[in-house]
């Protein structure tokens, strides 16, 4: 089955008792047992809920995975992955990383004795010197947030296999429509479902997909034991959102392309970060592992002044000044004070998250209105 058909149908059957075409919201915490221990596969809703099960099957289908697991947030999903490790274990992670992931690694798990190395993965050979006998996990984000660096997933997975590392890809920015990391050799794909998958800025949720029965069992055990499970209403909203994922993504990509070129030609704009440019440092890798280049774009203004960036980010009328991304509506953000405030200034500067960097999540409004809005805001 092709992607759009899976997005609409995978994991979902008409409700057996009524024929309802939409998966019901099973708003229940527990399930009646016929005799002690004899269930219909569901015993308590922290472990499993039918609305969530439908969504998990759907997500697994979109990532060409055997298993899917949903969590109450993207961070809840990432937390479950790191909980598979033990003190003394080491992780190599992309240096240009989602701020919340960096915060969780350094503030929650480093004190428990897990060691994190943040490495520029523009060239995968650069990660080899950081691998030792304690290294257990490779955490890759591509494209990265917010400077749109691209990491070669296939080349990374070859290194992970050689050294028996679990390779995780945070696939939030691409969505399963644009990129399927498991097909390229990753062991686990992680999503902040909050973003493109949910797509309507009305749900916070996370997910993990894998082909490994062993990893799935470990992660499902952690999910049930630690309790970062999403509710049935949210699962329903995401099932509904995903039905238009392929259509939305096409428009996000088309609008993103036009805006990237508009910005690049604007006399007041300095750098534009978007993997679709032929002179993007890893453009060819992006082209080979992604179907298209997405709706996320970052840029800096000439003069690199924080005041100019603040003024611009506060004066758009169609783009809303807000954290998050991937919804139908366009958003504008200032990573250094918003999404990446948890990363120290000197770390940020190394990855290009300067004071004038502005990030756009290009929505699916009419492109003329979006460009007009940016034009007046840049001035
Ligand atoms: C938002 C985001 C997360 C965290 O997900 P939540 O759903 O907000 O917990 C992780 N990685 C990336 C790339 C994100 O954009």
mmCIF file of C-alpha atoms and ligand atoms in Angstrom:
data_model
loop_
_atom_site.group_PDB
_atom_site.id
_atom_site.type_symbol
_atom_site.label_atom_id
_atom_site.label_comp_id
_atom_site.label_asym_id
_atom_site.label_seq_id
_atom_site.Cartn_x
_atom_site.Cartn_y
_atom_site.Cartn_z
ATOM 1 C CA UNK A 1 0.000 0.000 0.000
ATOM 2 C CA UNK A 2 1.227 3.517 -0.766
ATOM 3 C CA UNK A 3 1.720 6.251 1.793
ATOM 4 C CA UNK A 4 -1.529 8.236 1.455
ATOM 5 C CA UNK A 5 -3.645 5.098 1.603
ATOM 6 C CA UNK A 6 -1.789 3.911 4.709
ATOM 7 C CA UNK A 7 -2.153 7.344 6.328
ATOM 8 C CA UNK A 8 -5.933 7.066 5.996
ATOM 9 C CA UNK A 9 -6.509 3.359 6.621
ATOM 10 C CA UNK A 10 -3.625 1.585 8.395
ATOM 11 C CA UNK A 11 -4.523 0.221 11.828
ATOM 12 C CA UNK A 12 -8.171 1.167 11.467
ATOM 13 C CA UNK A 13 -11.182 -1.085 10.909
ATOM 14 C CA UNK A 14 -14.867 -0.146 11.176
ATOM 15 C CA UNK A 15 -15.974 -0.550 14.810
ATOM 16 C CA UNK A 16 -17.207 -4.178 15.091
ATOM 17 C CA UNK A 17 -20.215 -3.331 17.286
ATOM 18 C CA UNK A 18 -21.639 -0.383 15.286
ATOM 19 C CA UNK A 19 -19.796 -0.099 11.975
ATOM 20 C CA UNK A 20 -18.534 3.391 12.929
ATOM 21 C CA UNK A 21 -15.904 4.263 10.326
ATOM 22 C CA UNK A 22 -13.883 6.337 12.793
ATOM 23 C CA UNK A 23 -12.043 4.527 15.572
ATOM 24 C CA UNK A 24 -13.990 5.252 18.783
ATOM 25 C CA UNK A 25 -12.415 7.165 21.669
ATOM 26 C CA UNK A 26 -12.196 4.372 24.246
ATOM 27 C CA UNK A 27 -12.426 6.671 27.254
ATOM 28 C CA UNK A 28 -11.878 3.980 29.857
ATOM 29 C CA UNK A 29 -9.213 3.263 32.455
ATOM 30 C CA UNK A 30 -9.933 -0.445 32.887
ATOM 31 C CA UNK A 31 -11.456 -3.451 31.126
ATOM 32 C CA UNK A 32 -13.754 -6.136 32.528
ATOM 33 C CA UNK A 33 -12.209 -9.611 32.717
ATOM 34 C CA UNK A 34 -14.189 -12.789 32.134
ATOM 35 C CA UNK A 35 -12.321 -14.652 34.836
ATOM 36 C CA UNK A 36 -9.216 -13.461 36.699
ATOM 37 C CA UNK A 37 -6.481 -12.847 34.136
ATOM 38 C CA UNK A 38 -8.690 -13.633 31.161
ATOM 39 C CA UNK A 39 -8.825 -10.437 29.071
ATOM 40 C CA UNK A 40 -9.487 -9.461 25.455
ATOM 41 C CA UNK A 41 -5.905 -8.175 25.316
ATOM 42 C CA UNK A 42 -6.589 -5.099 27.435
ATOM 43 C CA UNK A 43 -6.409 -5.001 31.227
ATOM 44 C CA UNK A 44 -5.509 -1.454 32.335
ATOM 45 C CA UNK A 45 -5.281 1.631 30.123
ATOM 46 C CA UNK A 46 -1.763 2.718 31.126
ATOM 47 C CA UNK A 47 -0.506 -0.366 29.346
ATOM 48 C CA UNK A 48 -2.890 -0.397 26.396
ATOM 49 C CA UNK A 49 -5.929 1.370 25.008
ATOM 50 C CA UNK A 50 -7.678 0.451 21.724
ATOM 51 C CA UNK A 51 -7.686 4.023 20.342
ATOM 52 C CA UNK A 52 -3.972 4.246 21.064
ATOM 53 C CA UNK A 53 -3.385 0.753 19.589
ATOM 54 C CA UNK A 54 -4.975 1.872 16.299
ATOM 55 C CA UNK A 55 -2.689 4.911 16.216
ATOM 56 C CA UNK A 56 0.378 2.813 17.046
ATOM 57 C CA UNK A 57 -0.395 0.459 14.164
ATOM 58 C CA UNK A 58 -0.931 3.419 11.871
ATOM 59 C CA UNK A 59 2.388 5.057 12.805
ATOM 60 C CA UNK A 60 4.242 1.754 12.441
ATOM 61 C CA UNK A 61 2.794 1.413 8.923
ATOM 62 C CA UNK A 62 3.929 4.932 7.984
ATOM 63 C CA UNK A 63 7.483 4.205 9.166
ATOM 64 C CA UNK A 64 7.543 0.725 7.563
ATOM 65 C CA UNK A 65 8.033 -0.613 11.095
ATOM 66 C CA UNK A 66 6.853 -3.754 12.829
ATOM 67 C CA UNK A 67 6.012 -1.927 16.065
ATOM 68 C CA UNK A 68 4.794 1.502 17.140
ATOM 69 C CA UNK A 69 4.453 2.920 20.658
ATOM 70 C CA UNK A 70 2.870 6.220 21.643
ATOM 71 C CA UNK A 71 3.867 8.420 24.591
ATOM 72 C CA UNK A 72 2.379 11.459 26.270
ATOM 73 C CA UNK A 73 4.972 13.709 24.561
ATOM 74 C CA UNK A 74 8.025 13.552 22.342
ATOM 75 C CA UNK A 75 10.163 13.976 25.451
ATOM 76 C CA UNK A 76 8.324 11.065 27.100
ATOM 77 C CA UNK A 77 9.285 8.924 24.103
ATOM 78 C CA UNK A 78 12.939 10.039 24.227
ATOM 79 C CA UNK A 79 13.007 9.486 27.996
ATOM 80 C CA UNK A 80 11.941 5.859 27.485
ATOM 81 C CA UNK A 81 14.826 5.312 25.051
ATOM 82 C CA UNK A 82 17.455 6.634 27.478
ATOM 83 C CA UNK A 83 15.916 4.591 30.321
ATOM 84 C CA UNK A 84 17.115 1.442 28.521
ATOM 85 C CA UNK A 85 20.685 2.501 29.465
ATOM 86 C CA UNK A 86 22.516 2.171 32.768
ATOM 87 C CA UNK A 87 25.139 4.212 34.655
ATOM 88 C CA UNK A 88 28.489 4.125 32.841
ATOM 89 C CA UNK A 89 26.909 3.853 29.392
ATOM 90 C CA UNK A 90 27.765 6.496 26.814
ATOM 91 C CA UNK A 91 25.695 8.166 24.118
ATOM 92 C CA UNK A 92 26.827 10.050 21.032
ATOM 93 C CA UNK A 93 24.283 12.673 19.991
ATOM 94 C CA UNK A 94 24.014 15.275 17.241
ATOM 95 C CA UNK A 95 25.508 18.538 18.460
ATOM 96 C CA UNK A 96 22.848 20.626 16.787
ATOM 97 C CA UNK A 97 20.041 19.110 18.813
ATOM 98 C CA UNK A 98 16.481 19.950 19.873
ATOM 99 C CA UNK A 99 16.907 22.062 23.023
ATOM 100 C CA UNK A 100 14.633 19.849 25.137
ATOM 101 C CA UNK A 101 16.605 16.718 24.221
ATOM 102 C CA UNK A 102 19.854 18.455 25.175
ATOM 103 C CA UNK A 103 18.301 19.549 28.474
ATOM 104 C CA UNK A 104 17.036 16.059 29.303
ATOM 105 C CA UNK A 105 20.372 14.416 28.448
ATOM 106 C CA UNK A 106 22.515 16.886 30.397
ATOM 107 C CA UNK A 107 20.263 17.793 33.336
ATOM 108 C CA UNK A 108 18.315 14.576 33.988
ATOM 109 C CA UNK A 109 20.482 11.693 32.769
ATOM 110 C CA UNK A 110 24.080 12.942 33.083
ATOM 111 C CA UNK A 111 23.654 13.107 36.914
ATOM 112 C CA UNK A 112 22.602 9.420 36.819
ATOM 113 C CA UNK A 113 26.007 8.563 35.345
ATOM 114 C CA UNK A 114 25.209 8.359 31.635
ATOM 115 C CA UNK A 115 27.771 10.209 29.550
ATOM 116 C CA UNK A 116 26.774 12.221 26.486
ATOM 117 C CA UNK A 117 29.071 13.345 23.669
ATOM 118 C CA UNK A 118 27.659 16.023 21.382
ATOM 119 C CA UNK A 119 29.226 15.682 17.971
ATOM 120 C CA UNK A 120 28.852 17.513 14.677
ATOM 121 C CA UNK A 121 27.484 14.795 12.372
ATOM 122 C CA UNK A 122 27.844 16.703 9.141
ATOM 123 C CA UNK A 123 30.517 14.168 8.275
ATOM 124 C CA UNK A 124 29.827 10.800 9.920
ATOM 125 C CA UNK A 125 33.510 9.904 10.193
ATOM 126 C CA UNK A 126 33.772 12.575 12.885
ATOM 127 C CA UNK A 127 31.815 10.420 15.285
ATOM 128 C CA UNK A 128 34.210 7.464 15.177
ATOM 129 C CA UNK A 129 36.797 8.933 17.610
ATOM 130 C CA UNK A 130 34.057 9.237 20.273
ATOM 131 C CA UNK A 131 33.152 5.540 20.213
ATOM 132 C CA UNK A 132 34.561 3.344 22.986
ATOM 133 C CA UNK A 133 33.552 0.120 24.730
ATOM 134 C CA UNK A 134 30.966 1.972 26.875
ATOM 135 C CA UNK A 135 29.199 3.559 23.907
ATOM 136 C CA UNK A 136 25.708 2.103 23.613
ATOM 137 C CA UNK A 137 23.571 4.519 21.683
ATOM 138 C CA UNK A 138 23.756 6.914 18.757
ATOM 139 C CA UNK A 139 21.179 9.730 18.773
ATOM 140 C CA UNK A 140 20.760 11.412 15.416
ATOM 141 C CA UNK A 141 18.548 14.335 14.530
ATOM 142 C CA UNK A 142 18.230 15.105 10.807
ATOM 143 C CA UNK A 143 17.373 17.663 9.580
ATOM 144 C CA UNK A 144 18.533 19.387 12.749
ATOM 145 C CA UNK A 145 16.728 22.036 14.657
ATOM 146 C CA UNK A 146 17.136 24.904 13.884
ATOM 147 C CA UNK A 147 20.051 25.018 11.407
ATOM 148 C CA UNK A 148 18.839 22.228 9.090
ATOM 149 C CA UNK A 149 22.043 20.200 9.098
ATOM 150 C CA UNK A 150 21.722 16.867 7.360
ATOM 151 C CA UNK A 151 23.269 13.628 8.615
ATOM 152 C CA UNK A 152 23.743 10.624 6.341
ATOM 153 C CA UNK A 153 21.472 8.050 8.026
ATOM 154 C CA UNK A 154 22.717 5.075 5.990
ATOM 155 C CA UNK A 155 26.388 5.829 6.651
ATOM 156 C CA UNK A 156 25.669 6.385 10.350
ATOM 157 C CA UNK A 157 23.803 3.105 10.636
ATOM 158 C CA UNK A 158 26.768 1.244 9.111
ATOM 159 C CA UNK A 159 28.959 2.647 11.919
ATOM 160 C CA UNK A 160 26.290 1.824 14.515
ATOM 161 C CA UNK A 161 26.103 -1.779 13.301
ATOM 162 C CA UNK A 162 29.880 -2.188 13.247
ATOM 163 C CA UNK A 163 30.082 -1.066 16.906
ATOM 164 C CA UNK A 164 26.777 -2.651 18.031
ATOM 165 C CA UNK A 165 25.194 0.681 18.963
ATOM 166 C CA UNK A 166 21.460 1.285 19.049
ATOM 167 C CA UNK A 167 20.798 3.989 16.489
ATOM 168 C CA UNK A 168 17.898 6.356 17.116
ATOM 169 C CA UNK A 169 16.722 8.988 14.638
ATOM 170 C CA UNK A 170 14.572 11.902 15.763
ATOM 171 C CA UNK A 171 12.476 12.156 12.586
ATOM 172 C CA UNK A 172 10.241 14.997 13.790
ATOM 173 C CA UNK A 173 11.303 17.599 11.222
ATOM 174 C CA UNK A 174 10.936 15.328 8.193
ATOM 175 C CA UNK A 175 7.854 13.340 9.266
ATOM 176 C CA UNK A 176 7.443 9.788 7.918
ATOM 177 C CA UNK A 177 6.170 11.243 4.647
ATOM 178 C CA UNK A 178 9.572 12.679 3.774
ATOM 179 C CA UNK A 179 11.973 10.242 5.422
ATOM 180 C CA UNK A 180 11.895 6.664 6.772
ATOM 181 C CA UNK A 181 15.034 6.105 8.888
ATOM 182 C CA UNK A 182 14.345 2.410 9.616
ATOM 183 C CA UNK A 183 14.564 1.698 5.874
ATOM 184 C CA UNK A 184 18.028 3.309 5.966
ATOM 185 C CA UNK A 185 19.241 1.131 8.851
ATOM 186 C CA UNK A 186 18.208 2.946 12.042
ATOM 187 C CA UNK A 187 16.965 0.813 14.961
ATOM 188 C CA UNK A 188 14.448 3.225 16.464
ATOM 189 C CA UNK A 189 12.682 6.220 14.967
ATOM 190 C CA UNK A 190 11.392 8.845 17.367
ATOM 191 C CA UNK A 191 8.721 11.471 16.668
ATOM 192 C CA UNK A 192 7.362 14.446 18.427
ATOM 193 C CA UNK A 193 3.851 13.634 17.188
ATOM 194 C CA UNK A 194 2.930 17.121 18.437
ATOM 195 C CA UNK A 195 4.379 18.531 15.208
ATOM 196 C CA UNK A 196 3.611 17.385 11.627
ATOM 197 C CA UNK A 197 1.896 14.116 12.553
ATOM 198 C CA UNK A 198 -0.731 15.772 14.759
ATOM 199 C CA UNK A 199 -0.499 18.718 12.400
ATOM 200 C CA UNK A 200 -3.117 20.991 13.944
ATOM 201 C CA UNK A 201 -1.362 22.371 17.041
ATOM 202 C CA UNK A 202 -3.913 20.773 19.356
ATOM 203 C CA UNK A 203 -2.090 17.743 20.824
ATOM 204 C CA UNK A 204 1.193 17.009 22.613
ATOM 205 C CA UNK A 205 2.359 13.437 21.939
ATOM 206 C CA UNK A 206 5.411 11.338 21.107
ATOM 207 C CA UNK A 207 6.084 8.026 19.384
ATOM 208 C CA UNK A 208 8.735 5.388 18.809
ATOM 209 C CA UNK A 209 8.785 2.860 15.962
ATOM 210 C CA UNK A 210 11.080 -0.134 15.579
ATOM 211 C CA UNK A 211 11.449 -3.426 13.739
ATOM 212 C CA UNK A 212 13.153 -5.115 16.687
ATOM 213 C CA UNK A 213 10.963 -7.301 18.925
ATOM 214 C CA UNK A 214 13.564 -7.009 21.679
ATOM 215 C CA UNK A 215 13.666 -3.185 21.635
ATOM 216 C CA UNK A 216 9.883 -3.031 21.376
ATOM 217 C CA UNK A 217 9.433 -5.214 24.448
ATOM 218 C CA UNK A 218 11.900 -3.166 26.467
ATOM 219 C CA UNK A 219 10.293 0.115 25.440
ATOM 220 C CA UNK A 220 6.728 -1.118 26.015
ATOM 221 C CA UNK A 221 7.807 -2.306 29.469
ATOM 222 C CA UNK A 222 9.219 1.155 30.247
ATOM 223 C CA UNK A 223 6.099 2.863 28.894
ATOM 224 C CA UNK A 224 3.831 0.773 31.106
ATOM 225 C CA UNK A 225 6.149 0.969 34.131
ATOM 226 C CA UNK A 226 6.978 4.689 33.951
ATOM 227 C CA UNK A 227 3.550 5.812 32.772
ATOM 228 C CA UNK A 228 4.158 8.379 30.020
ATOM 229 C CA UNK A 229 1.116 7.079 28.116
ATOM 230 C CA UNK A 230 -1.106 9.343 25.997
ATOM 231 C CA UNK A 231 -4.867 9.513 26.500
ATOM 232 C CA UNK A 232 -7.501 8.135 24.103
ATOM 233 C CA UNK A 233 -8.838 11.570 23.069
ATOM 234 C CA UNK A 234 -5.371 12.688 21.994
ATOM 235 C CA UNK A 235 -4.858 9.399 20.150
ATOM 236 C CA UNK A 236 -8.092 10.015 18.259
ATOM 237 C CA UNK A 237 -7.078 13.559 17.330
ATOM 238 C CA UNK A 238 -3.767 12.324 15.951
ATOM 239 C CA UNK A 239 -5.423 9.511 13.959
ATOM 240 C CA UNK A 240 -7.618 12.184 12.442
ATOM 241 C CA UNK A 241 -4.695 14.545 11.815
ATOM 242 C CA UNK A 242 -2.621 11.874 10.068
ATOM 243 C CA UNK A 243 -5.350 11.291 7.473
ATOM 244 C CA UNK A 244 -4.189 14.467 5.708
ATOM 245 C CA UNK A 245 -0.448 14.183 6.456
ATOM 246 C CA UNK A 246 0.598 13.553 2.850
ATOM 247 C CA UNK A 247 -1.537 16.395 1.504
ATOM 248 C CA UNK A 248 -0.349 18.820 4.165
ATOM 249 C CA UNK A 249 3.310 17.889 3.708
ATOM 250 C CA UNK A 250 3.165 18.549 -0.027
ATOM 251 C CA UNK A 251 1.924 22.062 0.670
ATOM 252 C CA UNK A 252 4.411 22.643 3.518
ATOM 253 C CA UNK A 253 7.211 21.679 1.113
ATOM 254 C CA UNK A 254 5.917 23.787 -1.798
ATOM 255 C CA UNK A 255 5.444 26.868 0.401
ATOM 256 C CA UNK A 256 8.785 26.249 2.130
ATOM 257 C CA UNK A 257 10.626 26.171 -1.190
ATOM 258 C CA UNK A 258 9.131 29.482 -2.325
ATOM 259 C CA UNK A 259 9.894 31.167 0.995
ATOM 260 C CA UNK A 260 13.476 29.847 1.097
ATOM 261 C CA UNK A 261 14.128 31.385 -2.329
ATOM 262 C CA UNK A 262 12.343 34.625 -1.429
ATOM 263 C CA UNK A 263 14.512 35.002 1.700
ATOM 264 C CA UNK A 264 17.703 34.187 -0.122
ATOM 265 C CA UNK A 265 17.083 36.980 -2.620
ATOM 266 C CA UNK A 266 16.101 39.538 0.044
ATOM 267 C CA UNK A 267 18.775 42.244 0.444
ATOM 268 C CA UNK A 268 18.405 42.384 4.261
ATOM 269 C CA UNK A 269 18.705 38.628 4.786
ATOM 270 C CA UNK A 270 22.129 37.104 5.429
ATOM 271 C CA UNK A 271 22.210 33.285 5.725
ATOM 272 C CA UNK A 272 19.266 31.019 4.860
ATOM 273 C CA UNK A 273 19.271 27.449 6.196
ATOM 274 C CA UNK A 274 17.220 25.088 4.044
ATOM 275 C CA UNK A 275 18.410 21.680 2.762
ATOM 276 C CA UNK A 276 16.841 22.213 -0.662
ATOM 277 C CA UNK A 277 19.523 24.696 -1.799
ATOM 278 C CA UNK A 278 22.070 23.071 -4.081
ATOM 279 C CA UNK A 279 24.883 24.684 -2.116
ATOM 280 C CA UNK A 280 23.602 23.370 1.246
ATOM 281 C CA UNK A 281 26.600 21.386 2.561
ATOM 282 C CA UNK A 282 24.755 18.041 2.517
ATOM 283 C CA UNK A 283 22.187 18.769 -0.182
ATOM 284 C CA UNK A 284 22.881 15.542 -2.084
ATOM 285 C CA UNK A 285 22.416 13.422 1.031
ATOM 286 C CA UNK A 286 19.175 15.262 1.811
ATOM 287 C CA UNK A 287 18.046 14.611 -1.736
ATOM 288 C CA UNK A 288 18.830 10.918 -1.504
ATOM 289 C CA UNK A 289 17.260 10.212 1.895
ATOM 290 C CA UNK A 290 14.302 12.626 1.844
ATOM 291 C CA UNK A 291 11.374 12.816 -0.564
ATOM 292 C CA UNK A 292 11.341 16.630 -0.353
ATOM 293 C CA UNK A 293 12.860 19.319 1.867
ATOM 294 C CA UNK A 294 10.084 20.206 4.299
ATOM 295 C CA UNK A 295 8.630 23.411 5.643
ATOM 296 C CA UNK A 296 11.266 24.380 8.207
ATOM 297 C CA UNK A 297 13.568 27.280 7.353
ATOM 298 C CA UNK A 298 15.932 29.348 9.477
ATOM 299 C CA UNK A 299 17.693 32.565 8.543
ATOM 300 C CA UNK A 300 19.743 35.440 9.921
ATOM 301 C CA UNK A 301 19.482 39.123 9.170
ATOM 302 C CA UNK A 302 22.427 41.161 7.940
ATOM 303 C CA UNK A 303 24.177 42.926 10.831
ATOM 304 C CA UNK A 304 23.301 40.035 13.192
ATOM 305 C CA UNK A 305 21.407 42.272 15.624
ATOM 306 C CA UNK A 306 19.150 40.715 18.234
ATOM 307 C CA UNK A 307 16.998 43.875 18.220
ATOM 308 C CA UNK A 308 16.328 43.597 14.469
ATOM 309 C CA UNK A 309 15.469 39.912 14.877
ATOM 310 C CA UNK A 310 13.124 40.701 17.793
ATOM 311 C CA UNK A 311 11.457 43.491 15.811
ATOM 312 C CA UNK A 312 10.925 41.252 12.826
ATOM 313 C CA UNK A 313 9.657 38.276 14.816
ATOM 314 C CA UNK A 314 7.189 40.541 16.644
ATOM 315 C CA UNK A 315 5.758 42.261 13.576
ATOM 316 C CA UNK A 316 4.453 39.459 11.383
ATOM 317 C CA UNK A 317 0.665 39.247 11.061
ATOM 318 C CA UNK A 318 0.068 35.854 9.445
ATOM 319 C CA UNK A 319 3.069 34.091 11.043
ATOM 320 C CA UNK A 320 2.388 33.777 14.786
ATOM 321 C CA UNK A 321 5.236 34.212 17.247
ATOM 322 C CA UNK A 322 5.227 30.881 19.052
ATOM 323 C CA UNK A 323 7.262 27.794 19.921
ATOM 324 C CA UNK A 324 6.515 24.489 18.198
ATOM 325 C CA UNK A 325 6.178 23.682 14.499
ATOM 326 C CA UNK A 326 4.482 21.452 11.981
ATOM 327 C CA UNK A 327 0.922 22.761 12.315
ATOM 328 C CA UNK A 328 -1.208 24.040 9.444
ATOM 329 C CA UNK A 329 -0.586 27.616 10.588
ATOM 330 C CA UNK A 330 2.728 29.394 10.014
ATOM 331 C CA UNK A 331 4.880 30.147 13.054
ATOM 332 C CA UNK A 332 7.921 32.333 13.597
ATOM 333 C CA UNK A 333 10.375 31.900 16.450
ATOM 334 C CA UNK A 334 13.632 33.169 17.918
ATOM 335 C CA UNK A 335 15.504 29.971 18.928
ATOM 336 C CA UNK A 336 18.089 31.686 21.165
ATOM 337 C CA UNK A 337 15.384 32.977 23.523
ATOM 338 C CA UNK A 338 12.666 30.389 22.866
ATOM 339 C CA UNK A 339 13.265 26.741 21.872
ATOM 340 C CA UNK A 340 17.039 26.782 22.500
ATOM 341 C CA UNK A 341 17.199 28.949 25.639
ATOM 342 C CA UNK A 342 18.248 25.854 27.641
ATOM 343 C CA UNK A 343 21.520 25.602 25.670
ATOM 344 C CA UNK A 344 24.383 27.812 26.951
ATOM 345 C CA UNK A 345 25.264 30.769 24.655
ATOM 346 C CA UNK A 346 28.747 29.455 23.786
ATOM 347 C CA UNK A 347 27.324 26.016 22.831
ATOM 348 C CA UNK A 348 24.651 27.735 20.746
ATOM 349 C CA UNK A 349 27.166 29.911 18.906
ATOM 350 C CA UNK A 350 29.117 26.787 17.845
ATOM 351 C CA UNK A 351 26.064 25.439 16.063
ATOM 352 C CA UNK A 352 25.050 28.712 14.409
ATOM 353 C CA UNK A 353 22.159 29.513 16.775
ATOM 354 C CA UNK A 354 23.187 33.164 16.944
ATOM 355 C CA UNK A 355 21.187 36.034 18.430
ATOM 356 C CA UNK A 356 19.712 37.075 15.075
ATOM 357 C CA UNK A 357 18.676 33.586 13.963
ATOM 358 C CA UNK A 358 14.970 33.331 13.152
ATOM 359 C CA UNK A 359 13.148 30.062 12.565
ATOM 360 C CA UNK A 360 10.028 29.628 10.449
ATOM 361 C CA UNK A 361 7.578 26.774 10.464
ATOM 362 C CA UNK A 362 5.945 27.406 7.122
ATOM 363 C CA UNK A 363 2.261 26.513 7.219
ATOM 364 C CA UNK A 364 -0.167 25.678 4.452
ATOM 365 C CA UNK A 365 -1.782 29.098 3.983
ATOM 366 C CA UNK A 366 -1.692 30.828 0.581
ATOM 367 C CA UNK A 367 1.895 31.535 -0.351
ATOM 368 C CA UNK A 368 1.187 35.125 -1.536
ATOM 369 C CA UNK A 369 -0.024 36.054 1.957
ATOM 370 C CA UNK A 370 2.968 34.432 3.623
ATOM 371 C CA UNK A 371 5.512 36.210 1.416
ATOM 372 C CA UNK A 372 3.698 39.533 1.747
ATOM 373 C CA UNK A 373 3.782 39.132 5.529
ATOM 374 C CA UNK A 374 7.518 38.395 5.642
ATOM 375 C CA UNK A 375 8.201 41.301 3.286
ATOM 376 C CA UNK A 376 6.464 43.834 5.524
ATOM 377 C CA UNK A 377 8.020 42.390 8.684
ATOM 378 C CA UNK A 378 11.594 42.458 7.372
ATOM 379 C CA UNK A 379 10.901 45.998 6.141
HETATM 380 C C1 LIG B 1 9.241 19.248 19.750
HETATM 381 C C2 LIG B 1 10.383 18.353 19.525
HETATM 382 C C3 LIG B 1 10.720 17.361 20.461
HETATM 383 C C4 LIG B 1 9.984 17.191 21.764
HETATM 384 O O1 LIG B 1 8.661 16.788 21.578
HETATM 385 P P1 LIG B 1 7.445 17.198 22.551
HETATM 386 O O2 LIG B 1 6.267 16.579 21.901
HETATM 387 O O3 LIG B 1 7.409 18.686 22.591
HETATM 388 O O4 LIG B 1 7.765 16.631 23.895
HETATM 389 C C5 LIG B 1 11.791 16.538 20.161
HETATM 390 N N1 LIG B 1 12.512 16.694 19.015
HETATM 391 C C6 LIG B 1 12.217 17.637 18.109
HETATM 392 C C7 LIG B 1 13.031 17.751 16.880
HETATM 393 C C8 LIG B 1 11.151 18.503 18.332
HETATM 394 O O5 LIG B 1 10.875 19.459 17.435
#
